[in-house]
Amino acid sequence: MRRPIELSVNGVTEEVYVEPWWTLARVLRDELGLTGTKVSCETGDCGACTVNIDGRAVRSCIYPVMKAVGKKIVTIEGLSGEDDSLHPLQQAFLDHFAVQCGYCTPGMVMSANALLQENPHPTEAEIKEGLKGNLCRCTGYNKIIQAVAAAASASAPNKEN
Amino acid sequence: MAEFAYVGRSVPKVDARAKVLGKTKFVSEEGIGFPGMLYGKVLFSPHAHARIVKIDTSKAAAVRGVRAVLTGKDVPETRVGMLIDDRHILCREIVRFVGDPVACVAAESEDAAAEAVRLIEVEYEILPAIFDAEAAMAPDCPVVIHPDLPAYNRPLYAYMGKDLPGPNVHTHHKVRKGDVDRAFAEADFIVENRYECDRITHCQMEPYNSVCYPQTDGTATVWTSARLHETHDPLLQAFGLNPSQLRTRTSYQGGMFGMIGRPERFTLLLAQKTGRPVKMVYTREENFIEGLNRLAEIVYVKDGLKKDGTIVAREIKGIVNTGAYTHHGPLVIRNGAFHASQYRLPNYRWDAYGIYTNTPACGPLRGFGSAEVIWATEQHMDLDARAVGMDPIEFRLLNTPDAGERDVRGTLVTCIGAKRCLKIVSDRIEWGEPSDQPAESHIKVGKGIALANKYSMADTASSVILDMKPDGVLEISHGGDDCGQGLNTVLTQIAAEQFSVPMEMVRIVWGDSWRSPYDFGTASSRSTLYIGNALIKACDDAKRQIRELAAKKLGMDDGDIEVGKGGFWLRDNPEKVFPMSFLSLANHPEARGTVKGATCLEESAGIRGTGVFWGHPGAEDPETGQGERLAISYSYGAQAAEVAVDTETGVVKILRLYSAFDTGKTMHPTMCEAQHEGGMVQGIGSALYEGFIFDEAGVLMNPNLHDYKVCSTGDVPSGDDLWVALVEDPHPEGPYGAKGTGESAMCPTASAVANAIYNAVGVRLTQLPMTPERVLAALKEQRGDSRTDAAT
Ligand code: FES
Ligand code: FES
């Protein structure tokens, strides 16, 4: 039986009817239409579905939705500002060509966001450690690591060269 | 060289902003919340080889919400395929691998569909199965997987169906040049070895998925997360439809790497039967089993050498396990021979055999034949160099052809940056200087290099439509795919360059078989060259039309008009740019009030340029594999690796990986570099981690991203240690001199790593992936003083 729950997503309280065994990813995508959160493996192995819960990076594909009640969920949609102004991490991903197909990108950005909240000035090794759970098949990671480092030092280069 | 405003510059990637915002609509978002959507699910065979005795679907059909349960008797009787028609949409009588689709279900919810699939009862009569390609190849192999093979239809490259040495051999591709036996007899050294690579898969991050919407007029729209063309055409064939009965659509794909649409045949089948829209998203496990993976290959290489280091003969025998069905397999096998154009080989014999086994069906994957063969030949080049006592780089340089020579197949070598690339990576890795060894004596560090090429087939075509809108906006329609590599950005650059307009004035429309002009699709490292050329032709066509119309209207000569900047101007007055709307019907001198908004022209709906680029392939001689023009371009390049081998654990760590490739012309330096970095890391994955593991019953044991390891940030060098150089040796036929480059970066990586391992610890790993277990086994064998290096 579906039951009503309240979720705090991107600063808004949403009422949704869910089956108690549903994952957070399923509710975000199918019930709330927040499809920026991607699902790729559904076994917790790739990080595509990463969102932030109370500031920590969480894999929403294996996170029971009932556990998320009463917590603050932030998805990729909640990171940008008014009129789609980009969060510094999103801007850095753009500037550094850290996006190819972009399917890993939302999860990657949310993992990086949690990392920088915990450690605002990580070393390259710490960035690599922090993003270890997020797979990207396209980029080889170099540009992603550079983007996160740039966002951390808040000195992103010019868009064009 | 001319300076360009957009081409060759790292302009913003047109799709990146929506992607970082999480707003890009991938196909996996298609149909979410669509009213009346059904969800599809497939029942896969649990046996590697069995006869279906009986299927009882009654319990499944009784599950609440189930709308269809379909089996082999519900699918067309004719077999389909790409080069060999050897497969039904659902198995009708025999299952041939663990994972062969037996039935499919559509239900109101994913949960109901899964429940129904569980309740389908199938009675099987188990048949003996065969998994090993060399055993399956035997003329008297007791297991025959496709007894009707001789009668199967071969729509393409049928000549590869001759001289088949056994009943499970479906393909034999030959290349012959010179007198190999005589050259071997006269050679000073003969070097022979055997190499093997396990099966790997794409692991594109967006899982295979599809939605099909049946339409009230009897047509259907099917969405695919794979390539447009390579999904659309097989569906037409499988369902006996004509192109106007099926509309295939796609969007930005979440990665590709060669993958071919899979669930579309089921969503279409289920939608046809139920009259309802059907959505399917494969689980990761289904991605592994049903995806058409890179085939497993055994490569025997024999080289004949002169004392001075020249290769006088090469013989290759490839035994290719394509699994239970062929799909692109025979073409992958054939294209493996393209590797040979890399060196000057006066005498050459190539025999590659495609073998059916009771393992999952294979297909295309980045590198398409080249990566598998180069894995063997580029280690072999090191063995050769050792045999003749030369440095591996000197040896390669000596045997690398120059532009103007004919390659092994008879194709003219037009541009080849191979030597430059070798020099770049060898300088950077300080070739000749021994690696620094760490204090821990069980860690050994060494360097290796490899050369590679990746062809682009000549036997393909692209077409582009360019509409110039009244406001000067350029709308490009193409039939290729943007899977993240940046095709839409590159086409935007070209159009902006051609018309001297900002990139914002260019709009791209693609991914719709009813709207997009014909294209072979994004494959074979071809999109920039083919679609770029077609676009330039379309631009020329549009400009010509504008010149004619403007000249007529202004009473001038065509030659007096220049086109660009969102409009046109008179050659002698470039300051005054006429807007496109100057030509519209609304501005006709006789126009009255009611046509004021008319954006069409007086005699046509608008300016529409079209362009086609075809590779004009030369025929291939079936007996010798010779052909004047089989590939349209080759991307040549080299990589150098430095690795650390832990002799206690067998773990190999890549310390540095440098790559240099010849792009002809780099259209977008940063995107190209990024694509190469991705290819190198995929190459590292194939070298060290990725491989299918089957149990003795043919069950895939690692169909998930936990047990099948894709490189993560922890496994790869980064920063300056993962480094790319792009060399430009312009291709005479390329747009701005560019040629394809998408696949090449993956091709030399595994051999460069293997050669570095040899340099570090003196053992030669001949099977991919080079796992710690295999490294330790090789080290153990070495301690037993029986080296695996055939050249010693
Ligand atoms: S989809 Fe959640 S970790 Fe892969
Ligand atoms: S950009 Fe494609 S998976 Fe990361």
XYZ file of C-alpha atoms in Angstrom, chain B residues 112-708:
597
model
C 4.293 -6.819 -12.166
C 6.459 -7.395 -15.242
C 9.256 -8.820 -13.118
C 6.820 -11.045 -11.246
C 5.347 -12.345 -14.488
C 8.775 -13.157 -15.913
C 9.490 -15.187 -12.780
C 6.306 -17.177 -13.321
C 6.897 -18.208 -16.924
C 7.510 -21.952 -16.872
C 9.885 -23.287 -19.483
C 10.774 -26.918 -19.906
C 14.182 -27.381 -21.510
C 16.011 -30.362 -22.922
C 19.611 -29.598 -22.147
C 22.040 -29.973 -25.044
C 25.810 -30.253 -24.816
C 27.432 -26.829 -25.029
C 30.791 -25.544 -26.176
C 32.547 -22.412 -24.950
C 36.118 -22.631 -26.170
C 36.639 -21.165 -29.628
C 39.543 -23.404 -30.610
C 37.597 -26.510 -29.617
C 34.467 -25.233 -31.355
C 36.486 -24.617 -34.512
C 37.389 -28.292 -35.004
C 35.925 -29.885 -38.167
C 34.532 -32.730 -36.071
C 33.275 -30.664 -33.153
C 30.438 -32.724 -31.660
C 28.413 -29.608 -30.793
C 27.033 -27.733 -33.767
C 25.446 -24.478 -32.708
C 23.815 -23.468 -35.975
C 23.255 -26.631 -38.030
C 21.462 -24.535 -40.654
C 24.368 -22.128 -41.109
C 25.042 -23.112 -44.730
C 21.492 -22.039 -45.578
C 21.560 -18.725 -43.728
C 21.210 -15.537 -45.704
C 24.349 -13.389 -45.857
C 23.299 -9.886 -46.908
C 26.782 -8.352 -46.651
C 30.328 -9.554 -47.312
C 29.009 -12.982 -48.287
C 32.421 -13.987 -49.628
C 33.592 -14.458 -46.056
C 31.298 -17.490 -45.877
C 33.586 -19.588 -48.077
C 36.403 -21.982 -47.084
C 34.998 -22.574 -43.617
C 37.016 -25.276 -41.868
C 34.345 -26.481 -39.418
C 30.602 -26.436 -38.793
C 30.835 -23.726 -36.123
C 33.016 -21.473 -38.237
C 30.859 -18.767 -39.766
C 33.504 -16.416 -41.162
C 36.848 -16.682 -42.855
C 38.547 -13.470 -43.897
C 41.757 -13.536 -45.890
C 44.450 -11.091 -46.862
C 47.281 -12.205 -49.099
C 50.307 -10.290 -50.241
C 53.560 -11.528 -51.729
C 55.098 -14.915 -51.036
C 55.020 -15.389 -47.298
C 56.493 -18.901 -47.217
C 59.453 -17.937 -49.302
C 60.066 -14.845 -47.216
C 59.995 -16.929 -44.042
C 62.469 -19.353 -45.619
C 64.801 -16.490 -46.409
C 64.392 -14.648 -43.118
C 67.211 -14.444 -40.581
C 64.842 -14.692 -37.644
C 61.373 -16.096 -37.122
C 59.401 -14.890 -34.113
C 56.155 -16.558 -33.149
C 53.722 -16.153 -30.285
C 50.106 -16.500 -29.239
C 48.004 -13.784 -27.623
C 44.536 -13.745 -26.235
C 42.002 -11.241 -25.028
C 38.965 -11.894 -22.904
C 35.597 -10.428 -23.615
C 34.878 -6.899 -22.431
C 31.854 -4.642 -22.568
C 31.023 -0.995 -23.144
C 29.747 -0.053 -19.701
C 28.228 3.121 -21.070
C 26.777 4.783 -18.023
C 23.272 5.163 -19.409
C 21.838 1.672 -19.387
C 20.300 0.323 -22.589
C 16.755 1.613 -22.653
C 13.921 2.218 -25.041
C 10.358 3.449 -25.225
C 7.936 2.616 -28.015
C 4.767 4.588 -28.706
C 2.336 2.955 -31.115
C 0.479 5.549 -33.185
C -3.148 5.506 -34.199
C -2.234 5.365 -37.907
C -0.487 2.028 -37.465
C 3.009 3.452 -37.333
C 5.165 3.402 -34.241
C 7.785 5.676 -32.725
C 10.599 3.905 -30.978
C 13.158 5.712 -28.860
C 16.617 4.264 -28.506
C 19.491 5.160 -26.222
C 21.822 3.781 -28.876
C 22.714 4.890 -32.386
C 19.906 6.024 -34.615
C 20.843 4.347 -37.868
C 22.146 1.104 -36.423
C 18.979 0.697 -34.405
C 16.491 1.770 -37.039
C 17.629 -0.430 -39.917
C 17.755 -3.736 -38.020
C 14.263 -3.044 -36.649
C 12.922 -2.509 -40.170
C 14.494 -5.779 -41.207
C 13.329 -7.740 -38.171
C 9.741 -6.546 -38.368
C 9.434 -6.314 -42.131
C 8.569 -2.605 -41.995
C 9.318 0.123 -44.468
C 10.998 3.321 -43.279
C 7.758 5.268 -43.170
C 6.123 2.758 -40.852
C 8.670 3.159 -38.099
C 10.028 6.359 -36.685
C 13.176 5.856 -34.656
C 14.372 8.610 -32.383
C 17.225 9.274 -30.049
C 18.674 12.082 -27.977
C 22.058 12.771 -26.468
C 23.223 9.319 -25.473
C 24.764 8.623 -22.089
C 27.875 7.078 -23.606
C 28.220 4.772 -26.566
C 31.616 3.190 -27.285
C 30.079 1.211 -30.124
C 27.037 -0.171 -28.368
C 24.058 -1.140 -30.503
C 20.396 -0.859 -29.540
C 19.067 -3.872 -27.683
C 15.661 -3.483 -25.974
C 14.052 -1.723 -28.958
C 13.015 -4.999 -30.579
C 11.116 -5.885 -27.434
C 9.476 -2.514 -26.837
C 8.340 -2.477 -30.464
C 7.065 -6.053 -30.330
C 5.195 -5.470 -27.082
C 3.783 -2.136 -28.239
C 2.554 -3.727 -31.462
C 0.822 -6.497 -29.547
C -0.714 -4.361 -26.802
C -1.350 -1.121 -28.675
C 0.107 0.654 -25.654
C 3.361 2.538 -25.096
C 6.060 0.339 -23.590
C 9.194 1.352 -21.717
C 12.173 -0.817 -20.888
C 15.341 -0.027 -19.008
C 17.852 -2.826 -18.772
C 19.338 -3.608 -15.401
C 23.112 -3.486 -15.334
C 23.158 -7.283 -15.370
C 21.018 -7.285 -18.521
C 23.419 -4.730 -20.018
C 26.232 -7.240 -19.608
C 24.358 -10.267 -20.885
C 22.372 -8.744 -23.722
C 24.846 -6.051 -24.755
C 26.837 -6.997 -27.818
C 30.217 -7.139 -26.161
C 33.729 -7.047 -27.560
C 34.515 -10.480 -28.858
C 37.173 -12.723 -27.342
C 40.077 -13.336 -29.652
C 43.126 -15.553 -29.957
C 45.807 -14.164 -32.227
C 48.786 -16.134 -33.502
C 51.531 -13.934 -34.900
C 54.553 -15.100 -36.873
C 57.073 -12.598 -38.188
C 60.059 -13.120 -40.446
C 62.907 -10.618 -39.985
C 66.145 -9.678 -41.589
C 69.229 -8.970 -39.498
C 68.977 -5.297 -40.411
C 65.621 -5.134 -38.667
C 63.245 -5.121 -41.608
C 60.131 -7.205 -41.345
C 59.979 -9.358 -44.447
C 56.863 -11.347 -43.690
C 54.020 -11.500 -41.242
C 51.451 -14.225 -40.810
C 48.469 -13.844 -38.546
C 45.833 -16.331 -37.613
C 42.943 -14.939 -35.632
C 40.427 -17.148 -33.913
C 37.528 -15.040 -32.892
C 34.859 -16.167 -30.481
C 31.801 -14.177 -31.462
C 29.428 -16.016 -29.161
C 26.176 -17.597 -30.207
C 25.190 -15.077 -32.894
C 27.189 -12.960 -35.288
C 25.697 -9.442 -35.463
C 28.681 -7.233 -36.456
C 31.132 -10.045 -35.666
C 32.256 -10.861 -39.213
C 32.873 -7.188 -39.926
C 34.874 -6.788 -36.712
C 36.914 -9.809 -37.774
C 37.501 -8.428 -41.257
C 38.425 -4.997 -39.982
C 41.060 -6.474 -37.679
C 43.195 -6.688 -40.797
C 43.366 -2.907 -41.064
C 46.034 -2.949 -38.357
C 48.454 -4.166 -41.000
C 48.619 -0.832 -42.788
C 50.665 0.390 -39.854
C 53.873 -1.232 -41.050
C 55.614 -1.953 -44.287
C 54.922 -5.660 -44.734
C 56.081 -6.889 -48.148
C 54.693 -10.344 -47.557
C 51.590 -10.839 -45.521
C 49.092 -13.592 -44.816
C 46.043 -13.070 -42.670
C 43.402 -15.641 -41.878
C 40.779 -14.685 -39.374
C 38.022 -17.063 -38.406
C 34.757 -16.269 -36.679
C 33.524 -19.027 -34.412
C 30.140 -19.674 -32.847
C 30.225 -20.745 -29.207
C 27.540 -20.989 -26.529
C 28.490 -17.647 -25.026
C 26.777 -14.242 -25.229
C 26.588 -12.664 -28.658
C 29.246 -10.099 -29.495
C 29.290 -6.912 -31.486
C 31.100 -3.630 -31.959
C 33.125 -1.910 -29.267
C 35.510 1.029 -29.503
C 38.469 -0.183 -31.533
C 36.330 -2.523 -33.669
C 38.818 -5.283 -34.472
C 41.899 -3.097 -34.298
C 42.361 -2.957 -30.540
C 42.174 -6.750 -30.253
C 44.760 -7.423 -32.965
C 47.065 -4.549 -32.025
C 47.166 -5.972 -28.511
C 48.993 -8.897 -30.089
C 51.055 -7.230 -32.797
C 52.449 -4.417 -30.656
C 53.804 -6.828 -28.105
C 55.109 -8.879 -30.951
C 56.977 -5.858 -32.291
C 58.902 -5.787 -29.012
C 59.709 -9.478 -29.369
C 60.885 -8.788 -32.908
C 63.043 -5.879 -31.780
C 64.670 -8.087 -29.199
C 65.296 -10.801 -31.748
C 67.124 -8.434 -34.072
C 68.812 -6.622 -31.197
C 67.234 -3.257 -31.851
C 65.601 -0.673 -29.677
C 61.784 -1.075 -29.928
C 61.357 2.489 -31.145
C 64.141 2.293 -33.718
C 62.664 -0.966 -34.908
C 59.196 0.524 -35.326
C 60.499 3.640 -37.050
C 62.414 1.502 -39.510
C 59.307 -0.422 -40.499
C 56.783 2.422 -40.542
C 55.706 3.501 -44.031
C 55.618 7.068 -45.281
C 52.907 8.964 -47.084
C 52.831 8.028 -50.748
C 53.521 4.322 -50.198
C 50.874 1.648 -50.709
C 49.855 -0.193 -47.579
C 49.523 -3.971 -47.289
C 46.025 -3.916 -48.727
C 46.960 -1.677 -51.630
C 45.539 1.581 -50.280
C 47.616 4.721 -50.715
C 49.008 6.064 -47.445
C 48.018 9.722 -47.516
C 48.981 11.202 -44.187
C 50.701 9.405 -41.371
C 51.849 11.113 -38.230
C 53.054 7.860 -36.691
C 56.738 8.709 -36.568
C 56.130 12.115 -35.062
C 53.850 10.603 -32.456
C 56.416 7.976 -31.493
C 59.038 10.648 -31.028
C 56.761 12.802 -28.883
C 55.848 10.074 -26.416
C 59.313 8.578 -26.276
C 60.861 11.985 -25.557
C 58.366 12.685 -22.863
C 58.833 9.377 -21.091
C 62.623 9.743 -21.425
C 62.972 6.593 -23.440
C 66.354 5.042 -22.911
C 66.657 6.323 -19.353
C 65.966 3.542 -16.883
C 62.980 4.123 -14.589
C 63.633 5.182 -11.015
C 63.204 2.150 -8.801
C 61.471 2.584 -5.442
C 63.115 1.597 -2.179
C 60.769 -1.369 -1.740
C 62.558 -4.140 -3.582
C 59.328 -5.962 -4.458
C 58.122 -3.046 -6.582
C 59.640 -2.893 -10.036
C 59.118 -0.031 -12.434
C 59.439 -0.156 -16.202
C 58.531 1.595 -19.437
C 56.848 0.431 -22.593
C 55.622 1.899 -25.846
C 53.226 0.874 -28.558
C 52.147 2.226 -31.896
C 48.620 1.908 -33.233
C 46.232 2.987 -35.888
C 42.503 3.068 -36.253
C 40.872 3.129 -39.646
C 37.651 4.709 -40.723
C 35.773 2.634 -43.283
C 35.344 4.021 -46.781
C 32.100 2.142 -47.313
C 29.805 4.651 -45.599
C 28.023 7.918 -46.330
C 26.557 10.934 -44.568
C 24.120 13.604 -45.601
C 23.269 16.952 -44.080
C 20.473 19.454 -44.572
C 21.176 23.079 -43.777
C 18.222 25.429 -43.479
C 18.914 29.107 -43.320
C 16.097 30.755 -41.417
C 14.820 34.259 -42.167
C 16.519 35.557 -39.037
C 19.807 34.162 -40.274
C 19.781 31.181 -37.917
C 21.403 28.106 -39.438
C 19.604 24.879 -38.687
C 21.681 21.764 -39.294
C 19.894 18.438 -39.616
C 22.147 15.420 -39.479
C 21.707 11.717 -38.923
C 24.717 11.094 -36.701
C 24.841 10.737 -32.947
C 26.212 12.891 -30.176
C 27.094 10.490 -27.414
C 29.166 13.069 -25.585
C 32.089 13.107 -27.980
C 30.981 16.543 -29.133
C 29.675 16.053 -32.664
C 27.064 18.786 -32.317
C 29.720 21.182 -31.091
C 32.045 20.408 -33.987
C 29.244 20.833 -36.527
C 28.293 24.120 -34.875
C 31.912 25.256 -35.186
C 32.018 24.373 -38.863
C 28.741 26.120 -39.700
C 29.678 29.191 -37.669
C 33.009 29.291 -39.469
C 31.459 28.825 -42.893
C 28.944 31.641 -42.413
C 30.962 33.902 -40.089
C 28.238 33.901 -37.479
C 28.382 33.394 -33.712
C 27.815 29.809 -32.591
C 24.522 30.907 -31.010
C 23.187 31.389 -34.545
C 23.519 27.654 -35.216
C 20.931 25.127 -34.152
C 21.219 21.371 -34.470
C 18.361 18.973 -35.130
C 19.135 15.278 -35.124
C 18.130 11.855 -33.900
C 14.900 11.278 -35.832
C 14.685 8.782 -38.690
C 11.755 10.668 -40.210
C 13.402 14.071 -40.074
C 17.145 13.510 -40.104
C 18.822 12.889 -43.434
C 20.557 9.574 -44.052
C 23.684 8.760 -42.153
C 25.675 5.616 -41.470
C 25.830 6.876 -37.907
C 28.447 7.562 -35.316
C 30.822 4.634 -35.641
C 34.168 3.820 -37.199
C 35.680 7.139 -36.041
C 33.897 8.742 -38.940
C 31.532 11.499 -37.811
C 33.805 14.525 -38.057
C 35.171 13.500 -41.432
C 31.956 12.368 -43.082
C 29.334 14.582 -41.491
C 31.716 17.528 -41.407
C 32.300 17.183 -45.142
C 28.588 16.770 -45.871
C 27.920 19.902 -43.833
C 30.496 21.936 -45.750
C 28.842 20.827 -48.995
C 25.441 21.800 -47.615
C 26.847 25.202 -46.634
C 28.219 25.671 -50.153
C 24.860 24.725 -51.604
C 22.993 27.185 -49.380
C 25.462 29.949 -50.152
C 25.085 29.350 -53.860
C 21.313 29.670 -53.594
C 21.584 32.848 -51.584
C 24.029 34.327 -54.061
C 21.718 33.535 -56.955
C 18.620 34.951 -55.289
C 20.358 38.049 -54.009
C 21.992 38.707 -57.375
C 18.650 38.364 -59.114
C 16.942 40.677 -56.703
C 19.678 43.282 -56.824
C 20.280 42.904 -60.517
C 23.914 41.898 -60.039
C 26.084 38.901 -60.898
C 26.285 35.924 -58.530
C 29.981 36.623 -58.222
C 29.305 40.056 -56.775
C 27.643 38.594 -53.697
C 29.345 37.324 -50.569
C 27.397 35.274 -48.058
C 27.836 35.218 -44.298
C 27.319 37.185 -41.103
C 23.689 36.110 -41.016
C 22.999 37.530 -44.478
C 24.952 38.694 -47.510
C 26.768 41.728 -48.851
C 28.120 43.118 -52.063
C 31.727 42.261 -52.615
C 32.725 45.909 -52.955
C 30.753 47.018 -49.907
C 31.364 44.569 -47.076
C 30.172 47.098 -44.510
C 26.526 46.833 -45.484
C 25.183 43.375 -44.649
C 21.730 42.611 -46.018
C 19.672 40.466 -43.628
C 18.223 37.212 -44.929
C 14.763 38.695 -44.564
C 15.664 40.939 -47.519
C 14.972 37.919 -49.707
C 11.702 36.917 -48.075
C 8.337 37.245 -49.724
C 7.355 39.872 -47.173
C 9.933 42.176 -48.740
C 8.808 41.600 -52.278
C 8.103 44.969 -53.953
C 4.574 43.799 -54.804
C 3.869 42.440 -51.337
C 0.814 43.907 -49.707
C -0.147 43.951 -46.078
C -1.397 40.403 -45.678
C 1.922 38.730 -46.567
C 3.882 41.022 -44.305
C 4.883 38.174 -42.056
C 5.775 35.857 -44.931
C 9.175 34.379 -44.208
C 9.226 32.141 -47.244
C 10.931 33.207 -50.448
C 9.135 34.059 -53.619
C 9.615 30.655 -55.194
C 10.566 28.334 -52.388
C 9.837 27.746 -48.739
C 13.277 28.868 -47.769
C 16.985 28.428 -48.279
C 17.864 24.774 -47.895
C 21.300 23.508 -48.695
C 22.036 19.819 -48.808
C 25.259 17.897 -48.919
C 26.286 14.279 -49.205
C 29.670 12.783 -48.521
C 30.318 9.234 -49.570
C 33.578 7.365 -49.136
C 33.568 5.850 -52.653
C 34.959 2.545 -51.434
C 37.037 0.343 -53.646
C 36.088 -3.313 -53.989
C 37.874 -5.842 -51.833
C 39.263 -8.901 -53.588
C 37.711 -11.813 -51.690
C 40.771 -14.024 -52.093
C 43.518 -11.525 -51.346
C 41.782 -8.825 -49.314
C 43.362 -6.270 -51.617
C 41.469 -3.092 -52.403
C 42.306 0.332 -53.676
C 40.304 2.196 -51.093
C 39.008 0.190 -48.163
C 39.565 2.767 -45.460
C 39.104 6.476 -45.945
C 41.427 7.522 -43.170
C 43.680 6.193 -40.479
C 44.459 7.875 -37.224
C 48.004 6.915 -36.292
C 49.539 7.355 -32.900
C 51.704 6.081 -30.114
C 51.542 5.668 -26.388
C 54.182 5.274 -23.732
C 53.481 3.846 -20.313
C 55.437 3.609 -17.116
C 54.163 1.005 -14.699
C 54.998 -0.309 -11.255
C 54.624 -4.036 -10.736
C 54.290 -5.394 -7.224
C 55.990 -8.760 -7.471
C 54.411 -9.919 -4.198
C 50.794 -9.181 -5.084
C 50.921 -9.058 -8.868
C 49.218 -5.665 -8.825
C 50.183 -3.356 -11.680
C 49.870 0.379 -11.263
C 50.078 2.782 -14.169
C 52.362 5.617 -13.093
C 52.347 7.579 -16.321
C 50.601 7.199 -19.638
C 51.407 9.480 -22.554
C 49.607 9.496 -25.840
C 50.188 11.218 -29.159
C 47.802 10.830 -32.070
C 47.512 12.300 -35.490
C 44.116 13.942 -35.907
C 44.723 15.486 -39.318
C 43.344 18.695 -37.886
C 42.169 19.033 -34.307
C 38.744 20.618 -34.542
C 38.441 21.277 -30.816
C 41.662 20.796 -28.833
C 40.232 20.387 -25.344
C 37.363 18.099 -26.320
C 39.685 16.012 -28.425
C 42.196 15.777 -25.612
C 39.389 14.814 -23.234
C 38.148 12.129 -25.582
C 41.652 10.725 -25.828
C 42.049 10.737 -22.059
C 38.824 8.756 -21.848
C 40.076 6.298 -24.450
C 43.364 5.843 -22.626
C 41.568 5.097 -19.378
C 39.241 2.666 -21.121
C 42.439 1.158 -22.497
C 43.845 0.834 -18.983
C 40.621 -0.893 -17.945
C 40.924 -3.376 -20.798
C 44.595 -3.893 -19.978
C 44.321 -4.567 -16.284
C 40.807 -5.065 -15.015
C 38.029 -5.749 -17.463
C 37.062 -9.216 -18.571
C 34.061 -11.515 -18.499
C 34.359 -14.463 -16.153
C 32.208 -17.491 -16.949
C 31.637 -20.592 -14.870
C 31.859 -24.042 -16.457
C 28.169 -23.934 -17.382
C 28.595 -20.701 -19.329
C 27.051 -18.436 -16.695
C 28.582 -14.971 -16.573
C 29.888 -14.585 -13.023
C 30.583 -10.846 -12.964
C 27.707 -9.037 -14.657
C 27.840 -5.956 -12.435
C 30.054 -2.939 -11.802
C 31.373 -4.424 -8.598
C 32.890 -7.609 -9.960
C 33.576 -6.285 -13.446
